[in-house]
CSV table of C-alpha atoms in Angstrom, one decimal:
chain,number,residue,atom,x,y,z
A,57,MET,CA,0.0,0.0,0.0
A,58,PRO,CA,1.4,3.4,-0.8
A,59,THR,CA,2.2,5.8,2.0
A,60,LEU,CA,0.2,9.0,1.6
A,61,LEU,CA,2.3,11.6,3.4
A,62,GLU,CA,5.9,11.1,4.0
A,63,SER,CA,8.2,14.0,4.3
A,64,PRO,CA,11.7,14.2,5.7
A,65,SER,CA,12.2,16.0,8.9
A,66,GLN,CA,14.1,19.2,8.5
A,67,PRO,CA,15.7,21.6,10.9
A,68,TRP,CA,13.7,24.7,11.7
A,69,GLY,CA,16.2,27.2,10.6
A,70,SER,CA,15.1,30.8,11.4
A,71,ARG,CA,11.8,31.1,9.5
A,72,CYS,CA,9.7,31.6,12.6
A,73,GLU,CA,11.9,32.3,15.6
A,74,MET,CA,9.6,32.9,18.5
A,75,PRO,CA,10.5,33.0,22.2
A,76,LEU,CA,8.6,30.3,24.2
A,77,ALA,CA,6.8,31.5,27.3
A,78,GLN,CA,7.7,29.4,30.4
A,79,ALA,CA,4.2,28.0,30.5
A,80,LEU,CA,4.7,26.5,27.0
A,81,GLN,CA,7.9,24.9,28.1
A,82,ASP,CA,6.3,23.5,31.2
A,83,HIS,CA,3.4,21.9,29.4
A,84,THR,CA,5.0,20.8,26.1
A,85,SER,CA,5.6,17.1,27.1
A,86,ILE,CA,2.1,16.5,28.4
A,87,LEU,CA,0.5,18.2,25.4
A,88,VAL,CA,2.5,16.3,22.9
A,89,GLU,CA,1.8,13.0,24.7
A,90,TYR,CA,-1.9,13.8,24.8
A,91,TYR,CA,-1.9,14.7,21.1
A,92,PHE,CA,-0.6,11.2,20.1
A,93,LYS,CA,-2.7,9.3,22.7
A,94,GLU,CA,-6.0,11.0,22.0
A,95,VAL,CA,-6.2,14.0,19.7
A,96,CYS,CA,-4.8,12.4,16.5
A,97,GLY,CA,-7.7,10.0,16.6
A,98,MET,CA,-10.1,13.0,16.6
A,99,MET,CA,-8.8,14.1,13.3
A,100,SER,CA,-9.6,10.7,11.6
A,101,CYS,CA,-12.5,8.4,11.2
A,102,TYR,CA,-10.2,5.5,12.0
A,103,ASP,CA,-7.0,5.2,14.1
A,104,SER,CA,-4.2,2.9,13.3
A,105,GLN,CA,-0.8,3.0,11.5
A,106,MET,CA,-2.8,4.2,8.4
A,107,ASN,CA,-3.8,7.3,10.2
A,108,PRO,CA,-1.4,10.0,8.9
A,109,TYR,CA,-2.4,12.3,11.8
A,110,ARG,CA,-0.6,9.7,14.0
A,111,THR,CA,2.2,8.2,11.9
A,112,THR,CA,3.2,10.9,9.5
A,113,ILE,CA,2.9,13.6,12.2
A,114,SER,CA,5.0,11.5,14.6
A,115,ASN,CA,7.8,11.4,11.9
A,116,ILE,CA,7.9,15.1,11.1
A,117,TRP,CA,6.4,17.2,13.9
A,118,SER,CA,9.7,17.9,15.6
A,119,GLY,CA,11.1,19.3,12.4
A,120,SER,CA,8.2,21.7,11.7
A,121,GLN,CA,7.5,24.8,13.8
A,122,SER,CA,3.9,25.0,12.6
A,123,LEU,CA,3.2,21.3,13.5
A,124,TYR,CA,5.0,21.7,16.8
A,125,TYR,CA,2.6,24.4,17.8
A,126,VAL,CA,-0.6,23.2,16.2
A,127,THR,CA,-0.4,19.7,17.8
A,128,GLN,CA,0.0,21.3,21.2
A,129,SER,CA,-2.8,23.9,20.6
A,130,MET,CA,-5.2,21.1,19.7
A,131,ALA,CA,-4.3,19.1,22.8
A,132,ALA,CA,-4.6,22.2,25.0
A,133,ALA,CA,-8.1,22.9,23.6
A,134,CYS,CA,-9.2,19.4,24.4
A,135,LEU,CA,-7.8,19.5,28.0
A,136,SER,CA,-9.0,23.0,28.9
A,137,ASP,CA,-12.2,21.7,30.5
A,138,VAL,CA,-10.2,19.8,33.1
A,139,MET,CA,-7.4,22.3,33.3
A,140,PRO,CA,-8.8,25.7,32.6
A,141,GLY,CA,-5.4,27.4,32.5
A,142,LEU,CA,-4.8,25.6,29.2
A,143,SER,CA,-7.5,27.6,27.5
A,144,SER,CA,-5.4,30.7,27.3
A,145,LEU,CA,-2.3,28.7,26.5
A,146,GLY,CA,-4.1,26.8,23.7
A,147,ARG,CA,-5.0,30.1,22.1
A,148,GLN,CA,-1.4,31.3,22.3
A,149,LEU,CA,-0.2,28.1,20.7
A,150,ARG,CA,-2.9,28.4,18.0
A,151,ASP,CA,-1.7,32.0,17.2
A,152,GLN,CA,1.9,30.9,17.1
A,153,ALA,CA,1.0,28.1,14.7
A,154,ALA,CA,-0.8,30.5,12.5
A,155,LEU,CA,2.1,32.9,12.5
A,156,CYS,CA,4.5,30.1,11.5
A,157,LEU,CA,2.2,29.0,8.7
A,158,SER,CA,1.9,32.6,7.4
A,159,MET,CA,5.7,32.6,7.1
A,160,GLU,CA,5.8,29.1,5.5
A,161,ALA,CA,3.1,30.1,3.0
A,162,ARG,CA,5.4,32.7,1.6
A,163,GLU,CA,7.7,30.0,0.3
A,164,SER,CA,7.4,29.1,-3.4
A,165,GLN,CA,6.2,25.7,-2.4
A,166,MET,CA,4.5,24.7,0.9
A,167,GLU,CA,6.0,21.5,2.4
A,168,THR,CA,3.8,18.6,3.3
A,169,SER,CA,4.3,19.4,6.9
A,170,SER,CA,2.9,22.9,6.4
A,171,LEU,CA,-0.1,21.6,4.4
A,172,LEU,CA,-0.9,19.1,7.2
A,173,ALA,CA,-0.6,21.9,9.8
A,174,LEU,CA,-2.9,24.1,7.7
A,175,VAL,CA,-5.6,21.4,7.7
A,176,MET,CA,-5.1,20.8,11.4
A,177,LEU,CA,-5.2,24.4,12.3
A,178,GLY,CA,-8.2,25.3,10.2
A,179,MET,CA,-10.3,22.4,11.4
A,180,SER,CA,-9.4,22.9,15.0
A,181,LEU,CA,-10.0,26.7,15.3
A,182,SER,CA,-13.5,26.0,16.5
A,183,TRP,CA,-12.1,23.9,19.3
A,184,HIS,CA,-10.9,27.2,20.8
A,185,ASP,CA,-13.7,29.4,19.6
A,186,PRO,CA,-16.8,27.8,18.1
A,187,ASP,CA,-17.4,30.8,15.9
A,188,SER,CA,-14.1,30.2,14.0
A,189,VAL,CA,-14.6,27.8,11.1
A,190,GLY,CA,-11.3,28.1,9.2
A,191,GLN,CA,-12.5,29.8,6.0
A,192,LEU,CA,-9.1,31.5,5.4
A,193,GLU,CA,-7.2,28.3,5.9
A,194,PHE,CA,-9.5,26.4,3.6
A,195,GLU,CA,-9.0,29.0,0.9
A,196,ILE,CA,-5.2,28.8,1.2
A,197,LEU,CA,-5.3,25.0,1.0
A,198,ALA,CA,-7.7,25.0,-1.9
A,199,LYS,CA,-5.5,27.4,-3.8
A,200,THR,CA,-2.5,25.2,-3.2
A,201,VAL,CA,-4.2,22.0,-4.3
A,202,SER,CA,-5.7,23.7,-7.3
A,203,SER,CA,-2.2,24.7,-8.5
A,204,SER,CA,-0.9,21.2,-8.0
A,205,ALA,CA,-2.3,19.8,-11.2
A,206,ASN,CA,0.7,21.3,-13.1
A,207,CYS,CA,3.1,21.2,-10.3
A,208,GLN,CA,6.8,20.5,-10.7
A,209,ILE,CA,8.1,17.0,-10.1
A,210,ASN,CA,9.7,17.9,-6.8
A,211,SER,CA,6.6,19.6,-5.4
A,212,PRO,CA,5.1,18.2,-2.2
A,213,LEU,CA,1.9,17.6,-4.1
A,214,ALA,CA,3.5,16.0,-7.2
A,215,HIS,CA,2.7,12.6,-5.7
A,216,LYS,CA,-0.7,11.5,-6.7
A,217,HIS,CA,-1.6,10.1,-3.3
A,218,LYS,CA,-0.8,13.3,-1.6
A,219,ARG,CA,-3.0,15.2,-4.0
A,220,VAL,CA,-5.8,12.8,-3.3
A,221,PHE,CA,-5.3,13.1,0.4
A,222,PHE,CA,-5.5,16.9,0.5
A,223,TYR,CA,-8.3,17.0,-2.0
A,224,ASN,CA,-10.4,14.7,0.2
A,225,SER,CA,-9.7,16.9,3.2
A,226,LEU,CA,-10.9,19.9,1.2
A,227,VAL,CA,-14.1,18.1,0.2
A,228,TYR,CA,-14.9,17.3,3.9
A,229,TRP,CA,-14.0,20.8,5.0
A,230,GLN,CA,-16.0,22.3,2.2
A,231,MET,CA,-19.1,20.3,3.3
A,232,LEU,CA,-18.8,21.6,6.8
A,233,LEU,CA,-18.3,25.2,5.7
A,234,ALA,CA,-21.2,25.1,3.2
A,235,PHE,CA,-23.7,24.6,6.1
A,236,VAL,CA,-22.4,27.5,8.1
A,237,THR,CA,-21.0,30.2,5.8
A,238,ASP,CA,-22.5,32.3,3.0
A,239,GLN,CA,-19.1,32.5,1.2
A,240,GLU,CA,-19.9,29.4,-0.8
A,241,PRO,CA,-16.5,27.6,-0.7
A,242,ASN,CA,-15.9,26.2,-4.2
A,243,LEU,CA,-13.8,23.3,-5.5
A,244,GLN,CA,-15.1,23.3,-9.0
A,245,GLY,CA,-11.8,24.3,-10.5
A,246,ILE,CA,-10.0,21.5,-8.5
A,247,THR,CA,-12.3,18.6,-9.1
A,248,GLN,CA,-11.5,18.1,-12.8
A,249,ASN,CA,-7.8,17.6,-12.1
A,250,GLN,CA,-8.0,15.4,-9.0
A,251,PRO,CA,-7.8,11.6,-9.1
A,252,GLN,CA,-10.6,10.2,-7.0
A,253,PRO,CA,-11.4,8.2,-4.9
A,254,ALA,CA,-8.1,7.0,-3.4
A,255,GLN,CA,-7.5,3.5,-4.8
A,256,PHE,CA,-4.7,1.1,-5.3
A,257,GLU,CA,-4.2,-2.2,-7.1
A,258,GLY,CA,-5.0,-5.0,-4.7
A,259,PRO,CA,-3.4,-8.5,-4.6
A,260,GLU,CA,-5.6,-9.8,-7.4
A,261,THR,CA,-5.4,-6.5,-9.5
A,262,SER,CA,-8.9,-5.5,-8.3
A,263,GLU,CA,-9.3,-1.9,-7.3
A,264,SER,CA,-9.7,-1.3,-3.6
A,265,TYR,CA,-10.8,1.8,-1.8
A,266,ILE,CA,-8.5,3.3,0.8
A,267,PRO,CA,-10.4,5.1,3.6
A,268,HIS,CA,-9.5,8.7,4.0
A,269,PRO,CA,-9.3,10.2,7.6
A,270,GLN,CA,-12.1,12.7,6.9
A,271,THR,CA,-14.2,11.5,4.0
A,272,GLY,CA,-14.0,7.8,4.9
A,273,ILE,CA,-15.2,6.1,1.7
A,274,GLY,CA,-18.0,8.7,1.2
A,275,ILE,CA,-16.2,11.4,-0.8
A,276,GLU,CA,-18.9,11.6,-3.5
A,277,ALA,CA,-21.7,11.8,-1.0
A,278,GLN,CA,-19.9,14.5,0.9
A,279,ARG,CA,-19.0,16.4,-2.2
A,280,LEU,CA,-22.7,16.5,-3.2
A,281,VAL,CA,-23.9,17.2,0.3
A,282,ALA,CA,-21.6,20.3,0.3
A,283,ARG,CA,-23.4,21.5,-2.9
A,284,VAL,CA,-26.8,20.8,-1.3
A,285,ALA,CA,-25.9,22.7,1.8
A,286,SER,CA,-24.7,25.7,-0.2
A,287,LEU,CA,-27.8,25.7,-2.3
A,288,VAL,CA,-30.1,25.4,0.7
A,289,ARG,CA,-28.4,28.0,2.8
A,290,LYS,CA,-28.5,30.4,-0.2
A,291,GLU,CA,-32.2,29.8,-0.6
A,292,ARG,CA,-33.0,30.2,3.1
A,293,ARG,CA,-31.1,33.4,3.1
A,294,ARG,CA,-32.9,34.6,0.0
A,295,ILE,CA,-36.3,33.8,1.4
A,296,ARG,CA,-35.5,35.4,4.7
A,297,ASN,CA,-34.5,38.6,3.0
A,298,ARG,CA,-37.3,38.8,0.5
A,299,GLN,CA,-39.8,41.6,1.0
A,300,PHE,CA,-41.6,41.8,-2.3
A,301,ALA,CA,-42.2,39.5,-5.2
A,302,SER,CA,-40.2,40.2,-8.4
A,303,ARG,CA,-39.4,38.5,-11.6
A,304,ASN,CA,-35.7,38.2,-10.5
A,305,ASP,CA,-36.8,36.5,-7.4
A,306,ILE,CA,-38.9,34.0,-9.4
A,307,ASP,CA,-36.0,33.4,-11.7
A,308,GLN,CA,-33.7,32.7,-8.8
A,309,ALA,CA,-36.2,30.2,-7.4
A,310,LYS,CA,-36.5,28.4,-10.7
A,311,THR,CA,-32.7,28.2,-11.0
A,312,ALA,CA,-32.5,26.8,-7.5
A,313,ILE,CA,-35.2,24.2,-8.3
A,314,LEU,CA,-33.3,23.1,-11.4
A,315,ASP,CA,-30.1,22.8,-9.3
A,316,ALA,CA,-31.9,20.8,-6.7
A,317,GLU,CA,-33.2,18.4,-9.3
A,318,ARG,CA,-29.6,17.8,-10.6
A,319,LEU,CA,-28.2,17.3,-7.2
A,320,HIS,CA,-31.0,14.9,-6.4
A,321,SER,CA,-30.3,12.8,-9.4
A,322,GLU,CA,-26.6,12.7,-8.6
A,323,LEU,CA,-27.1,11.7,-5.0
A,324,CYS,CA,-29.4,8.9,-6.0
A,325,ALA,CA,-26.9,7.7,-8.6
A,326,ILE,CA,-24.0,7.3,-6.1
A,327,GLN,CA,-22.7,3.7,-6.0
A,328,LEU,CA,-20.9,3.1,-2.8
A,329,PRO,CA,-18.2,0.4,-2.8
A,330,ARG,CA,-18.9,-3.1,-1.4
A,331,GLU,CA,-17.5,-3.9,2.0
A,332,ASP,CA,-14.9,-6.3,0.5
A,333,GLU,CA,-13.6,-3.6,-1.8
A,334,ILE,CA,-12.6,-1.3,1.1
A,335,VAL,CA,-9.0,-1.6,2.4
A,336,ASP,CA,-8.9,-2.6,6.1
A,337,SER,CA,-7.9,0.5,8.0
A,338,GLY,CA,-6.2,-1.6,10.7
A,339,ASP,CA,-8.6,-0.1,13.3
A,340,GLU,CA,-10.5,-3.0,14.9
A,341,MET,CA,-13.0,-0.5,16.5
A,342,THR,CA,-13.9,0.9,13.0
A,343,PRO,CA,-14.6,-1.8,10.5
A,344,ALA,CA,-15.5,-0.9,6.9
A,345,ASP,CA,-19.2,-1.5,7.7
A,346,HIS,CA,-19.2,1.6,9.9
A,347,LEU,CA,-17.7,3.8,7.1
A,348,LEU,CA,-20.3,2.5,4.7
A,349,LYS,CA,-23.2,3.3,7.0
A,350,VAL,CA,-21.9,6.8,7.6
A,351,ALA,CA,-21.5,7.3,3.8
A,352,GLU,CA,-25.0,6.2,3.2
A,353,ALA,CA,-26.3,8.4,6.0
A,354,TYR,CA,-24.6,11.4,4.4
A,355,ARG,CA,-26.3,10.5,1.1
A,356,CYS,CA,-29.7,10.3,2.8
A,357,THR,CA,-29.0,13.5,4.7
A,358,GLY,CA,-28.4,15.3,1.5
A,359,LEU,CA,-31.7,14.0,0.2
A,360,LEU,CA,-33.5,15.0,3.4
A,361,GLN,CA,-32.4,18.6,3.0
A,362,LEU,CA,-33.5,18.7,-0.6
A,363,TYR,CA,-36.9,17.2,0.1
A,364,ARG,CA,-37.6,19.6,2.9
A,365,ASN,CA,-36.6,22.7,0.9
A,366,PHE,CA,-37.8,21.6,-2.6
A,367,PRO,CA,-40.9,19.4,-1.8
A,368,ASP,CA,-41.7,18.9,-5.5
A,369,LEU,CA,-38.8,16.5,-5.6
A,370,LEU,CA,-40.6,14.1,-3.3
A,371,SER,CA,-44.0,14.7,-4.9
A,372,SER,CA,-42.7,13.2,-8.1
A,373,TYR,CA,-42.0,10.0,-6.2
A,374,ALA,CA,-45.1,9.9,-4.0
A,375,SER,CA,-48.8,9.5,-4.7
A,376,SER,CA,-51.2,11.9,-3.0
A,377,CYS,CA,-52.4,10.7,0.4
A,378,LYS,CA,-55.2,11.8,2.6
A,379,GLN,CA,-55.2,12.0,6.4
A,380,LYS,CA,-56.3,9.1,8.4
A,381,THR,CA,-59.8,9.3,9.9
A,382,GLN,CA,-58.2,9.7,13.4
A,383,SER,CA,-56.5,13.0,12.2
A,384,VAL,CA,-55.7,15.8,14.5
A,385,SER,CA,-58.4,18.3,15.2
A,386,SER,CA,-59.1,21.1,12.7
A,387,SER,CA,-57.9,23.7,15.1
A,388,THR,CA,-54.5,22.0,15.6
A,389,ARG,CA,-54.3,21.4,11.9
A,390,GLU,CA,-54.9,25.0,11.1
A,391,ASP,CA,-52.4,26.2,13.6
A,392,SER,CA,-49.6,23.8,13.0
A,393,ARG,CA,-49.9,22.3,9.5
A,394,PRO,CA,-49.8,23.6,6.0
A,395,SER,CA,-53.1,23.5,4.2
A,396,SER,CA,-52.3,20.6,1.9
A,397,ASP,CA,-52.9,17.0,2.8
A,398,ALA,CA,-50.0,16.1,0.5
A,399,ALA,CA,-47.8,18.4,2.5
A,400,PHE,CA,-48.9,16.6,5.7
A,401,SER,CA,-48.0,13.2,4.4
A,402,GLN,CA,-44.7,14.5,3.1
A,403,ASP,CA,-43.9,15.6,6.6
A,404,VAL,CA,-44.6,12.1,7.9
A,405,TRP,CA,-42.3,10.7,5.2
A,406,LEU,CA,-39.5,13.1,6.1
A,407,THR,CA,-39.7,12.0,9.7
A,408,GLY,CA,-39.4,8.5,8.5
A,409,LEU,CA,-36.3,9.5,6.5
A,410,ALA,CA,-34.8,11.2,9.6
A,411,LEU,CA,-35.4,8.0,11.6
A,412,HIS,CA,-33.9,5.9,8.8
A,413,ILE,CA,-30.7,8.0,9.0
A,414,LEU,CA,-30.6,7.4,12.7
A,415,ASP,CA,-31.1,3.7,12.1
A,416,LEU,CA,-28.0,3.7,9.9
A,417,ILE,CA,-25.7,5.1,12.6
A,418,GLN,CA,-27.3,4.1,15.9
A,419,ASP,CA,-25.8,0.6,15.9
A,420,ILE,CA,-22.3,2.1,15.4
A,421,PRO,CA,-20.9,2.2,18.9
A,422,THR,CA,-19.4,5.4,20.3
A,423,SER,CA,-16.1,3.6,20.5
A,424,SER,CA,-15.9,3.7,16.6
A,425,ARG,CA,-13.6,6.4,15.4
A,426,SER,CA,-16.2,7.1,12.7
A,427,ARG,CA,-17.7,9.3,15.5
A,428,SER,CA,-15.4,12.1,14.3
A,429,ILE,CA,-17.5,12.5,11.1
A,430,GLN,CA,-20.9,11.9,12.6
A,431,PRO,CA,-22.0,15.1,14.5
A,432,LEU,CA,-23.4,16.9,11.5
A,433,LEU,CA,-25.7,14.0,10.8
A,434,PHE,CA,-27.4,14.3,14.1
A,435,VAL,CA,-27.9,18.1,13.8
A,436,SER,CA,-29.2,18.0,10.2
A,437,ILE,CA,-32.1,15.7,11.0
A,438,CYS,CA,-33.3,17.4,14.2
A,439,SER,CA,-36.1,19.5,12.8
A,440,GLU,CA,-37.7,16.5,11.2
A,441,LEU,CA,-38.1,14.8,14.6
A,442,ALA,CA,-41.5,16.6,15.0
A,443,LEU,CA,-44.3,15.5,17.3
A,444,GLY,CA,-47.9,15.1,16.1
A,445,ARG,CA,-47.2,13.6,12.7
A,446,GLY,CA,-48.2,10.0,13.7
A,447,ALA,CA,-51.9,10.7,13.1
A,448,LEU,CA,-51.2,11.2,9.4
A,449,SER,CA,-50.7,8.7,6.6
A,450,LEU,CA,-47.5,8.0,4.8
A,451,PRO,CA,-47.5,8.8,1.1
A,452,ASP,CA,-47.1,5.9,-1.2
A,453,VAL,CA,-43.6,6.2,-2.6
A,454,LEU,CA,-43.9,4.5,-6.0
A,455,ILE,CA,-40.1,4.2,-6.6
A,456,PRO,CA,-37.9,4.7,-3.5
A,457,PRO,CA,-35.0,7.0,-4.5
A,458,VAL,CA,-32.3,4.7,-3.1
A,459,ALA,CA,-32.0,1.1,-2.1
A,460,SER,CA,-31.5,1.7,1.6
A,461,ILE,CA,-34.8,3.6,1.8
A,462,ALA,CA,-36.6,0.9,-0.2
A,463,THR,CA,-35.7,-1.7,2.5
A,464,SER,CA,-36.1,0.5,5.5
A,465,PRO,CA,-39.0,-0.4,7.9
A,466,ARG,CA,-39.4,3.3,8.7
A,467,PHE,CA,-41.7,3.8,5.7
A,468,LYS,CA,-44.2,1.1,6.5
A,469,ALA,CA,-46.1,3.1,9.2
A,470,PRO,CA,-46.0,6.6,10.5
A,471,ALA,CA,-43.7,7.1,13.5
A,472,THR,CA,-45.5,7.5,16.8
A,473,ASP,CA,-44.7,10.4,19.1
A,474,LEU,CA,-43.0,8.0,21.5
A,475,GLU,CA,-40.7,6.8,18.7
A,476,VAL,CA,-39.9,10.4,17.9
A,477,LEU,CA,-39.1,11.2,21.6
A,478,ARG,CA,-36.9,8.2,21.8
A,479,ALA,CA,-35.1,9.4,18.7
A,480,ARG,CA,-34.6,12.9,20.2
A,481,LYS,CA,-33.1,11.3,23.4
A,482,PHE,CA,-30.8,9.3,21.3
A,483,VAL,CA,-29.6,12.4,19.4
A,484,ILE,CA,-28.9,14.2,22.7
A,485,SER,CA,-27.3,11.1,24.2
A,486,ARG,CA,-24.9,10.7,21.2
A,487,LEU,CA,-24.0,14.4,21.0
A,488,SER,CA,-23.4,14.5,24.8
A,489,SER,CA,-21.1,11.4,24.5
A,490,PHE,CA,-19.2,13.1,21.7
A,491,GLU,CA,-18.8,16.2,24.0
A,492,ASN,CA,-16.5,14.0,26.1
A,493,MET,CA,-14.8,12.3,23.2
A,494,LEU,CA,-14.3,15.0,20.7
A,495,ALA,CA,-13.6,18.7,21.0
A,496,ALA,CA,-16.2,20.0,23.5
A,497,LYS,CA,-17.0,23.6,22.4
A,498,PRO,CA,-18.3,22.8,18.9
A,499,ILE,CA,-20.4,19.9,20.2
A,500,ARG,CA,-21.9,22.2,22.9
A,501,ARG,CA,-22.9,24.6,20.2
A,502,MET,CA,-24.6,21.8,18.3
A,503,LEU,CA,-26.5,20.6,21.3
A,504,LEU,CA,-27.6,24.2,21.9
A,505,LEU,CA,-28.8,24.4,18.3
A,506,VAL,CA,-30.7,21.1,18.4
A,507,LYS,CA,-32.5,22.0,21.7
A,508,GLU,CA,-33.3,25.5,20.5
A,509,THR,CA,-34.8,24.0,17.3
A,510,TRP,CA,-37.1,21.7,19.3
A,511,LYS,CA,-38.0,24.6,21.5
A,512,CYS,CA,-39.0,26.7,18.5
A,513,MET,CA,-41.0,23.8,17.1
A,514,GLU,CA,-43.0,23.5,20.3
A,515,GLU,CA,-43.5,27.3,20.7
A,516,LYS,CA,-44.6,27.9,17.1
A,517,GLN,CA,-46.5,24.7,16.7
A,518,GLN,CA,-45.4,24.5,13.1
A,519,ASN,CA,-42.6,23.3,10.9
A,520,VAL,CA,-39.2,24.8,11.8
A,521,TYR,CA,-36.1,24.3,9.8
A,522,TRP,CA,-32.9,23.8,11.8
A,523,MET,CA,-30.8,26.0,9.5
A,524,ASP,CA,-33.1,28.9,9.9
A,525,VAL,CA,-32.7,28.6,13.7
A,526,MET,CA,-28.9,28.4,13.3
A,527,MET,CA,-28.8,31.6,11.1
A,528,GLU,CA,-31.2,33.5,13.3
A,529,LYS,CA,-29.4,32.7,16.6
A,530,GLY,CA,-25.8,32.8,15.2
A,531,TYR,CA,-25.2,29.2,16.2
A,532,GLU,CA,-22.9,28.4,13.3
A,533,THR,CA,-19.8,26.2,14.1
A,534,LEU,CA,-17.8,23.6,12.3
A,535,MET,CA,-19.8,20.4,12.8
A,536,GLY,CA,-17.1,17.8,12.4
């Protein structure tokens, strides 16, 4: 198997000479030890000798100032809950890592160590401050990877597997950013030149899929979910800001619907690899089955966001359906439901889809390292865990959009309120567990968003979309 990221350790030189405070010197050993024991596993959906955030970093961190500081800043952020003094120290280390990276970025070519530090810094900024999502660092990495298509033979990104590695990191990062920023991070210019997904010739010349620390084996699903998130956020913003109807507004809506139709088709067409086609990551706690379930959950999450925001997509699959005779009272119906019976039944189906997504991941134990790429899934379904939909009938979906939905028991009967409440408790339970296993501050922000969404649903007695709550309350954070 090819090694993805090997780079010789080099002396620091004088690129970023910075005096270390005594506090940094006092805590260096414990922070470095904690990084390699715990933190490096948070950066990957599996942890073994195949995890470059463990093996590659261990080989090169002492020869890179940016890695030296960023590894310790990440460890300090994770330990700050039990040692509050590390909170300030972690921010100092973060700032020093950023300063070193700014110096290294001026070089004609950024070393592999600098590119790794860039990913680690950008994705861990929210560990110190949940409002920081690493947009600038993403753009620097995207620019570097974009220029690598015609790179020189001695460039750090000249090796195919390194380009694949950093491209995958960008796809995952782009997906997280697309949900929480209006700047629409774009990889369109990169995609055409990047080999994907990561593969190598197996012992019998069959192609095998190498799991990536961030995308797992779901790069195509995450790439499309990023586009879905960008489209949906743009539409929610447009609708929130709209005061009067205009032809331009109608044209924008039509364009968005066409984009949604294309994304829907692409999501449904994804063919995930078979379990026996996936290279063993070497992590006994994270078998390939876990990565497959998470990838399918991301595909279904993308579909869920599309169906909620562009209901005509689901209407084309479902026959019209009337309420059951034991429907809710007319007063409740008038207050909390849209006027169309078809809209009622679509709500029921979307609750079923949200529960199906939970079914995909609920059997994955929290000990699985795939937990690092799961948090967004729990947040993105929360507004479909609505009460009062069990009195309605499910629409007849003539052709289920994907195979996992076709075989799911969640679409045989409407979910009861008790099932929905159990699902809510499971969401809170998992996110609360992640708070103690992953970086705490972003997870706390996600918990706040989920609970606030349910509170708004109860107060308004109508459909509430989680992204609207996030934008209104300013609860954006990097959800991974």
